[in-house]
């Protein structure tokens, strides 16, 4: 794993790279949505994650009481541009002598991508939402916030929210340590 600043002058990293091995025993004839494009041999991949996405989705409830989750992926154009920079960086890492001598062929994308628009198309086709959801019950005192500074839901007595959903903006890294701290603080509030 690495945290990277795609323009070096940023104060904080904007990309997290995950270096993942593939050692799956996958039958050559297996065809699932997840494994269809993956090599049927030992391999590795680099995944790219936005540290501070600008895109904001919504969570609402319809008249039947069903949750409506709209991710609105790439509604902030700068998220796409940051991912393009991250993809180009991953490609550059693969081309370094230490890895290049072990690279037989690119598996995904199947051919080298040479321009930003092709990277955008590839990212749109393959991107997904994963890990560390937050912000659906954000803390604050503005009209869009859900909980106050003691994690109490505005307008409801006796109800608190104490998980990553209260964070108005995601942390730069993984959220687990922050969620533990939120839970500890919530316990203090409840116990008095």
PDB file of N, CA and C in Angstrom, residues 79-150:
ATOM      1  N   UNK A  79     -12.447  14.175  -9.637  1.00  0.00           N
ATOM      2  CA  UNK A  79     -12.217  12.804  -9.195  1.00  0.00           C
ATOM      3  C   UNK A  79     -11.708  11.944 -10.350  1.00  0.00           C
ATOM      4  N   UNK A  80     -12.326  12.085 -11.509  1.00  0.00           N
ATOM      5  CA  UNK A  80     -11.885  11.330 -12.679  1.00  0.00           C
ATOM      6  C   UNK A  80     -10.452  11.697 -13.043  1.00  0.00           C
ATOM      7  N   UNK A  81     -10.141  12.976 -13.030  1.00  0.00           N
ATOM      8  CA  UNK A  81      -8.789  13.408 -13.416  1.00  0.00           C
ATOM      9  C   UNK A  81      -7.741  12.883 -12.437  1.00  0.00           C
ATOM     10  N   UNK A  82      -8.081  12.823 -11.163  1.00  0.00           N
ATOM     11  CA  UNK A  82      -7.149  12.269 -10.177  1.00  0.00           C
ATOM     12  C   UNK A  82      -6.953  10.777 -10.420  1.00  0.00           C
ATOM     13  N   UNK A  83      -8.023  10.057 -10.743  1.00  0.00           N
ATOM     14  CA  UNK A  83      -7.894   8.631 -11.035  1.00  0.00           C
ATOM     15  C   UNK A  83      -7.084   8.385 -12.301  1.00  0.00           C
ATOM     16  N   UNK A  84      -7.225   9.241 -13.297  1.00  0.00           N
ATOM     17  CA  UNK A  84      -6.403   9.113 -14.513  1.00  0.00           C
ATOM     18  C   UNK A  84      -4.928   9.247 -14.149  1.00  0.00           C
ATOM     19  N   UNK A  85      -4.600  10.238 -13.326  1.00  0.00           N
ATOM     20  CA  UNK A  85      -3.205  10.400 -12.882  1.00  0.00           C
ATOM     21  C   UNK A  85      -2.738   9.164 -12.118  1.00  0.00           C
ATOM     22  N   UNK A  86      -3.609   8.618 -11.276  1.00  0.00           N
ATOM     23  CA  UNK A  86      -3.263   7.411 -10.530  1.00  0.00           C
ATOM     24  C   UNK A  86      -3.052   6.213 -11.433  1.00  0.00           C
ATOM     25  N   UNK A  87      -3.890   6.059 -12.456  1.00  0.00           N
ATOM     26  CA  UNK A  87      -3.743   4.949 -13.401  1.00  0.00           C
ATOM     27  C   UNK A  87      -2.435   5.067 -14.173  1.00  0.00           C
ATOM     28  N   UNK A  88      -2.101   6.278 -14.579  1.00  0.00           N
ATOM     29  CA  UNK A  88      -0.836   6.483 -15.298  1.00  0.00           C
ATOM     30  C   UNK A  88       0.359   6.191 -14.385  1.00  0.00           C
ATOM     31  N   UNK A  89       0.231   6.528 -13.109  1.00  0.00           N
ATOM     32  CA  UNK A  89       1.292   6.220 -12.155  1.00  0.00           C
ATOM     33  C   UNK A  89       1.434   4.705 -11.990  1.00  0.00           C
ATOM     34  N   UNK A  90       0.318   3.997 -11.869  1.00  0.00           N
ATOM     35  CA  UNK A  90       0.366   2.532 -11.754  1.00  0.00           C
ATOM     36  C   UNK A  90       1.032   1.925 -12.986  1.00  0.00           C
ATOM     37  N   UNK A  91       0.680   2.415 -14.157  1.00  0.00           N
ATOM     38  CA  UNK A  91       1.315   1.939 -15.400  1.00  0.00           C
ATOM     39  C   UNK A  91       2.820   2.193 -15.365  1.00  0.00           C
ATOM     40  N   UNK A  92       3.213   3.353 -14.890  1.00  0.00           N
ATOM     41  CA  UNK A  92       4.633   3.702 -14.772  1.00  0.00           C
ATOM     42  C   UNK A  92       5.350   2.742 -13.806  1.00  0.00           C
ATOM     43  N   UNK A  93       4.689   2.403 -12.705  1.00  0.00           N
ATOM     44  CA  UNK A  93       5.280   1.463 -11.742  1.00  0.00           C
ATOM     45  C   UNK A  93       5.491   0.102 -12.392  1.00  0.00           C
ATOM     46  N   UNK A  94       4.493  -0.372 -13.137  1.00  0.00           N
ATOM     47  CA  UNK A  94       4.627  -1.661 -13.827  1.00  0.00           C
ATOM     48  C   UNK A  94       5.787  -1.662 -14.821  1.00  0.00           C
ATOM     49  N   UNK A  95       6.110  -0.522 -15.382  1.00  0.00           N
ATOM     50  CA  UNK A  95       7.164  -0.442 -16.399  1.00  0.00           C
ATOM     51  C   UNK A  95       8.564  -0.328 -15.807  1.00  0.00           C
ATOM     52  N   UNK A  96       8.679  -0.235 -14.487  1.00  0.00           N
ATOM     53  CA  UNK A  96      10.000  -0.150 -13.866  1.00  0.00           C
ATOM     54  C   UNK A  96      10.725  -1.487 -14.019  1.00  0.00           C
ATOM     55  N   UNK A  97      12.048  -1.460 -14.165  1.00  0.00           N
ATOM     56  CA  UNK A  97      12.809  -2.691 -14.435  1.00  0.00           C
ATOM     57  C   UNK A  97      12.513  -3.845 -13.476  1.00  0.00           C
ATOM     58  N   UNK A  98      12.333  -3.559 -12.200  1.00  0.00           N
ATOM     59  CA  UNK A  98      12.095  -4.638 -11.232  1.00  0.00           C
ATOM     60  C   UNK A  98      10.804  -5.401 -11.517  1.00  0.00           C
ATOM     61  N   UNK A  99       9.789  -4.727 -12.050  1.00  0.00           N
ATOM     62  CA  UNK A  99       8.531  -5.392 -12.392  1.00  0.00           C
ATOM     63  C   UNK A  99       8.440  -5.736 -13.867  1.00  0.00           C
ATOM     64  N   UNK A 100       8.989  -4.900 -14.717  1.00  0.00           N
ATOM     65  CA  UNK A 100       8.859  -5.095 -16.165  1.00  0.00           C
ATOM     66  C   UNK A 100       9.400  -6.453 -16.604  1.00  0.00           C
ATOM     67  N   UNK A 101      10.480  -6.905 -15.971  1.00  0.00           N
ATOM     68  CA  UNK A 101      11.059  -8.188 -16.384  1.00  0.00           C
ATOM     69  C   UNK A 101      10.153  -9.368 -16.029  1.00  0.00           C
ATOM     70  N   UNK A 102       9.189  -9.153 -15.146  1.00  0.00           N
ATOM     71  CA  UNK A 102       8.250 -10.207 -14.775  1.00  0.00           C
ATOM     72  C   UNK A 102       6.896 -10.044 -15.459  1.00  0.00           C
ATOM     73  N   UNK A 103       6.725  -8.975 -16.196  1.00  0.00           N
ATOM     74  CA  UNK A 103       5.448  -8.712 -16.843  1.00  0.00           C
ATOM     75  C   UNK A 103       5.419  -9.408 -18.193  1.00  0.00           C
ATOM     76  N   UNK A 104       4.470 -10.310 -18.346  1.00  0.00           N
ATOM     77  CA  UNK A 104       4.320 -11.003 -19.620  1.00  0.00           C
ATOM     78  C   UNK A 104       3.458 -10.173 -20.551  1.00  0.00           C
ATOM     79  N   UNK A 105       2.329  -9.722 -20.030  1.00  0.00           N
ATOM     80  CA  UNK A 105       1.411  -8.894 -20.811  1.00  0.00           C
ATOM     81  C   UNK A 105       0.463  -8.210 -19.840  1.00  0.00           C
ATOM     82  N   UNK A 106      -0.033  -7.069 -20.205  1.00  0.00           N
ATOM     83  CA  UNK A 106      -1.059  -6.473 -19.353  1.00  0.00           C
ATOM     84  C   UNK A 106      -2.349  -7.273 -19.483  1.00  0.00           C
ATOM     85  N   UNK A 107      -3.024  -7.500 -18.387  1.00  0.00           N
ATOM     86  CA  UNK A 107      -4.279  -8.262 -18.408  1.00  0.00           C
ATOM     87  C   UNK A 107      -5.489  -7.346 -18.444  1.00  0.00           C
ATOM     88  N   UNK A 108      -5.398  -6.256 -17.749  1.00  0.00           N
ATOM     89  CA  UNK A 108      -6.516  -5.330 -17.702  1.00  0.00           C
ATOM     90  C   UNK A 108      -5.980  -3.946 -17.392  1.00  0.00           C
ATOM     91  N   UNK A 109      -6.013  -3.018 -18.296  1.00  0.00           N
ATOM     92  CA  UNK A 109      -6.534  -3.144 -19.650  1.00  0.00           C
ATOM     93  C   UNK A 109      -5.658  -4.070 -20.495  1.00  0.00           C
ATOM     94  N   UNK A 110      -6.269  -4.656 -21.511  1.00  0.00           N
ATOM     95  CA  UNK A 110      -5.598  -5.660 -22.323  1.00  0.00           C
ATOM     96  C   UNK A 110      -4.479  -5.083 -23.179  1.00  0.00           C
ATOM     97  N   UNK A 111      -4.555  -3.821 -23.472  1.00  0.00           N
ATOM     98  CA  UNK A 111      -3.496  -3.154 -24.236  1.00  0.00           C
ATOM     99  C   UNK A 111      -3.090  -1.894 -23.487  1.00  0.00           C
ATOM    100  N   UNK A 112      -1.910  -1.413 -23.775  1.00  0.00           N
ATOM    101  CA  UNK A 112      -1.453  -0.191 -23.124  1.00  0.00           C
ATOM    102  C   UNK A 112      -2.313   0.981 -23.571  1.00  0.00           C
ATOM    103  N   UNK A 113      -2.689   1.799 -22.639  1.00  0.00           N
ATOM    104  CA  UNK A 113      -3.481   2.989 -22.936  1.00  0.00           C
ATOM    105  C   UNK A 113      -2.520   4.160 -23.022  1.00  0.00           C
ATOM    106  N   UNK A 114      -2.678   4.949 -24.060  1.00  0.00           N
ATOM    107  CA  UNK A 114      -1.701   6.019 -24.285  1.00  0.00           C
ATOM    108  C   UNK A 114      -2.260   7.425 -24.143  1.00  0.00           C
ATOM    109  N   UNK A 115      -3.578   7.575 -23.998  1.00  0.00           N
ATOM    110  CA  UNK A 115      -4.102   8.938 -23.866  1.00  0.00           C
ATOM    111  C   UNK A 115      -5.129   9.012 -22.739  1.00  0.00           C
ATOM    112  N   UNK A 116      -5.320  10.209 -22.228  1.00  0.00           N
ATOM    113  CA  UNK A 116      -6.188  10.418 -21.064  1.00  0.00           C
ATOM    114  C   UNK A 116      -7.639  10.036 -21.326  1.00  0.00           C
ATOM    115  N   UNK A 117      -8.151  10.298 -22.516  1.00  0.00           N
ATOM    116  CA  UNK A 117      -9.549   9.968 -22.799  1.00  0.00           C
ATOM    117  C   UNK A 117      -9.764   8.457 -22.766  1.00  0.00           C
ATOM    118  N   UNK A 118      -8.817   7.694 -23.271  1.00  0.00           N
ATOM    119  CA  UNK A 118      -8.929   6.230 -23.199  1.00  0.00           C
ATOM    120  C   UNK A 118      -8.895   5.761 -21.740  1.00  0.00           C
ATOM    121  N   UNK A 119      -8.062   6.400 -20.914  1.00  0.00           N
ATOM    122  CA  UNK A 119      -8.053   6.074 -19.483  1.00  0.00           C
ATOM    123  C   UNK A 119      -9.406   6.400 -18.860  1.00  0.00           C
ATOM    124  N   UNK A 120     -10.009   7.534 -19.220  1.00  0.00           N
ATOM    125  CA  UNK A 120     -11.322   7.898 -18.667  1.00  0.00           C
ATOM    126  C   UNK A 120     -12.366   6.830 -19.011  1.00  0.00           C
ATOM    127  N   UNK A 121     -12.354   6.385 -20.250  1.00  0.00           N
ATOM    128  CA  UNK A 121     -13.309   5.359 -20.677  1.00  0.00           C
ATOM    129  C   UNK A 121     -13.086   4.062 -19.904  1.00  0.00           C
ATOM    130  N   UNK A 122     -11.825   3.678 -19.750  1.00  0.00           N
ATOM    131  CA  UNK A 122     -11.498   2.457 -19.017  1.00  0.00           C
ATOM    132  C   UNK A 122     -11.948   2.570 -17.554  1.00  0.00           C
ATOM    133  N   UNK A 123     -11.665   3.697 -16.927  1.00  0.00           N
ATOM    134  CA  UNK A 123     -12.025   3.900 -15.521  1.00  0.00           C
ATOM    135  C   UNK A 123     -13.541   3.893 -15.357  1.00  0.00           C
ATOM    136  N   UNK A 124     -14.275   4.563 -16.261  1.00  0.00           N
ATOM    137  CA  UNK A 124     -15.744   4.555 -16.180  1.00  0.00           C
ATOM    138  C   UNK A 124     -16.289   3.127 -16.258  1.00  0.00           C
ATOM    139  N   UNK A 125     -15.663   2.303 -17.101  1.00  0.00           N
ATOM    140  CA  UNK A 125     -16.137   0.931 -17.293  1.00  0.00           C
ATOM    141  C   UNK A 125     -15.796   0.022 -16.110  1.00  0.00           C
ATOM    142  N   UNK A 126     -14.692   0.287 -15.434  1.00  0.00           N
ATOM    143  CA  UNK A 126     -14.219  -0.632 -14.398  1.00  0.00           C
ATOM    144  C   UNK A 126     -14.308  -0.117 -12.965  1.00  0.00           C
ATOM    145  N   UNK A 127     -14.551   1.148 -12.769  1.00  0.00           N
ATOM    146  CA  UNK A 127     -14.554   1.710 -11.410  1.00  0.00           C
ATOM    147  C   UNK A 127     -15.709   1.149 -10.595  1.00  0.00           C
ATOM    148  N   UNK A 128     -15.500   1.095  -9.303  1.00  0.00           N
ATOM    149  CA  UNK A 128     -16.577   0.687  -8.413  1.00  0.00           C
ATOM    150  C   UNK A 128     -16.465   1.428  -7.089  1.00  0.00           C
ATOM    151  N   UNK A 129     -17.525   1.364  -6.346  1.00  0.00           N
ATOM    152  CA  UNK A 129     -17.575   1.965  -5.018  1.00  0.00           C
ATOM    153  C   UNK A 129     -17.215   0.857  -4.034  1.00  0.00           C
ATOM    154  N   UNK A 130     -16.262   1.119  -3.172  1.00  0.00           N
ATOM    155  CA  UNK A 130     -15.893   0.086  -2.203  1.00  0.00           C
ATOM    156  C   UNK A 130     -15.247   0.708  -0.980  1.00  0.00           C
ATOM    157  N   UNK A 131     -15.353   0.005   0.120  1.00  0.00           N
ATOM    158  CA  UNK A 131     -14.670   0.371   1.363  1.00  0.00           C
ATOM    159  C   UNK A 131     -15.086   1.733   1.927  1.00  0.00           C
ATOM    160  N   UNK A 132     -15.054   1.833   3.203  1.00  0.00           N
ATOM    161  CA  UNK A 132     -15.030   3.080   3.958  1.00  0.00           C
ATOM    162  C   UNK A 132     -16.134   4.087   3.609  1.00  0.00           C
ATOM    163  N   UNK A 133     -17.349   3.618   3.536  1.00  0.00           N
ATOM    164  CA  UNK A 133     -18.454   4.542   3.294  1.00  0.00           C
ATOM    165  C   UNK A 133     -18.608   5.473   4.492  1.00  0.00           C
ATOM    166  N   UNK A 134     -18.911   6.710   4.238  1.00  0.00           N
ATOM    167  CA  UNK A 134     -19.092   7.669   5.331  1.00  0.00           C
ATOM    168  C   UNK A 134     -19.925   8.849   4.850  1.00  0.00           C
ATOM    169  N   UNK A 135     -20.365   9.657   5.828  1.00  0.00           N
ATOM    170  CA  UNK A 135     -21.015  10.919   5.514  1.00  0.00           C
ATOM    171  C   UNK A 135     -22.515  10.891   5.349  1.00  0.00           C
ATOM    172  N   UNK A 136     -23.156   9.724   5.455  1.00  0.00           N
ATOM    173  CA  UNK A 136     -24.605   9.688   5.231  1.00  0.00           C
ATOM    174  C   UNK A 136     -25.405  10.256   6.406  1.00  0.00           C
ATOM    175  N   UNK A 137     -24.793  10.369   7.570  1.00  0.00           N
ATOM    176  CA  UNK A 137     -25.435  10.978   8.759  1.00  0.00           C
ATOM    177  C   UNK A 137     -24.461  11.975   9.367  1.00  0.00           C
ATOM    178  N   UNK A 138     -23.996  12.900   8.582  1.00  0.00           N
ATOM    179  CA  UNK A 138     -22.874  13.743   9.005  1.00  0.00           C
ATOM    180  C   UNK A 138     -23.168  14.603  10.230  1.00  0.00           C
ATOM    181  N   UNK A 139     -22.099  14.820  10.989  1.00  0.00           N
ATOM    182  CA  UNK A 139     -22.172  15.635  12.194  1.00  0.00           C
ATOM    183  C   UNK A 139     -22.028  17.103  11.825  1.00  0.00           C
ATOM    184  N   UNK A 140     -22.770  17.951  12.512  1.00  0.00           N
ATOM    185  CA  UNK A 140     -22.655  19.381  12.290  1.00  0.00           C
ATOM    186  C   UNK A 140     -23.878  20.110  12.812  1.00  0.00           C
ATOM    187  N   UNK A 141     -23.904  21.408  12.535  1.00  0.00           N
ATOM    188  CA  UNK A 141     -25.072  22.193  12.953  1.00  0.00           C
ATOM    189  C   UNK A 141     -25.722  22.893  11.767  1.00  0.00           C
ATOM    190  N   UNK A 142     -25.354  22.472  10.562  1.00  0.00           N
ATOM    191  CA  UNK A 142     -25.994  23.051   9.378  1.00  0.00           C
ATOM    192  C   UNK A 142     -27.241  22.233   9.028  1.00  0.00           C
ATOM    193  N   UNK A 143     -28.109  22.752   8.166  1.00  0.00           N
ATOM    194  CA  UNK A 143     -29.378  22.069   7.864  1.00  0.00           C
ATOM    195  C   UNK A 143     -29.220  20.667   7.275  1.00  0.00           C
ATOM    196  N   UNK A 144     -28.093  20.370   6.625  1.00  0.00           N
ATOM    197  CA  UNK A 144     -27.932  19.051   6.023  1.00  0.00           C
ATOM    198  C   UNK A 144     -27.344  18.021   6.987  1.00  0.00           C
ATOM    199  N   UNK A 145     -26.914  18.440   8.171  1.00  0.00           N
ATOM    200  CA  UNK A 145     -26.317  17.495   9.123  1.00  0.00           C
ATOM    201  C   UNK A 145     -27.406  16.682   9.825  1.00  0.00           C
ATOM    202  N   UNK A 146     -27.001  15.535  10.363  1.00  0.00           N
ATOM    203  CA  UNK A 146     -27.945  14.615  10.998  1.00  0.00           C
ATOM    204  C   UNK A 146     -27.725  14.526  12.506  1.00  0.00           C
ATOM    205  N   UNK A 147     -26.459  14.595  12.944  1.00  0.00           N
ATOM    206  CA  UNK A 147     -26.171  14.471  14.376  1.00  0.00           C
ATOM    207  C   UNK A 147     -25.413  15.693  14.886  1.00  0.00           C
ATOM    208  N   UNK A 148     -25.526  15.922  16.206  1.00  0.00           N
ATOM    209  CA  UNK A 148     -24.794  17.025  16.825  1.00  0.00           C
ATOM    210  C   UNK A 148     -23.420  16.545  17.306  1.00  0.00           C
ATOM    211  N   UNK A 149     -22.707  17.397  18.037  1.00  0.00           N
ATOM    212  CA  UNK A 149     -21.338  17.079  18.463  1.00  0.00           C
ATOM    213  C   UNK A 149     -21.284  15.959  19.507  1.00  0.00           C
ATOM    214  N   UNK A 150     -22.435  15.573  20.054  1.00  0.00           N
ATOM    215  CA  UNK A 150     -22.485  14.427  20.962  1.00  0.00           C
ATOM    216  C   UNK A 150     -23.162  13.224  20.299  1.00  0.00           C
TER     217      UNK A 150
END
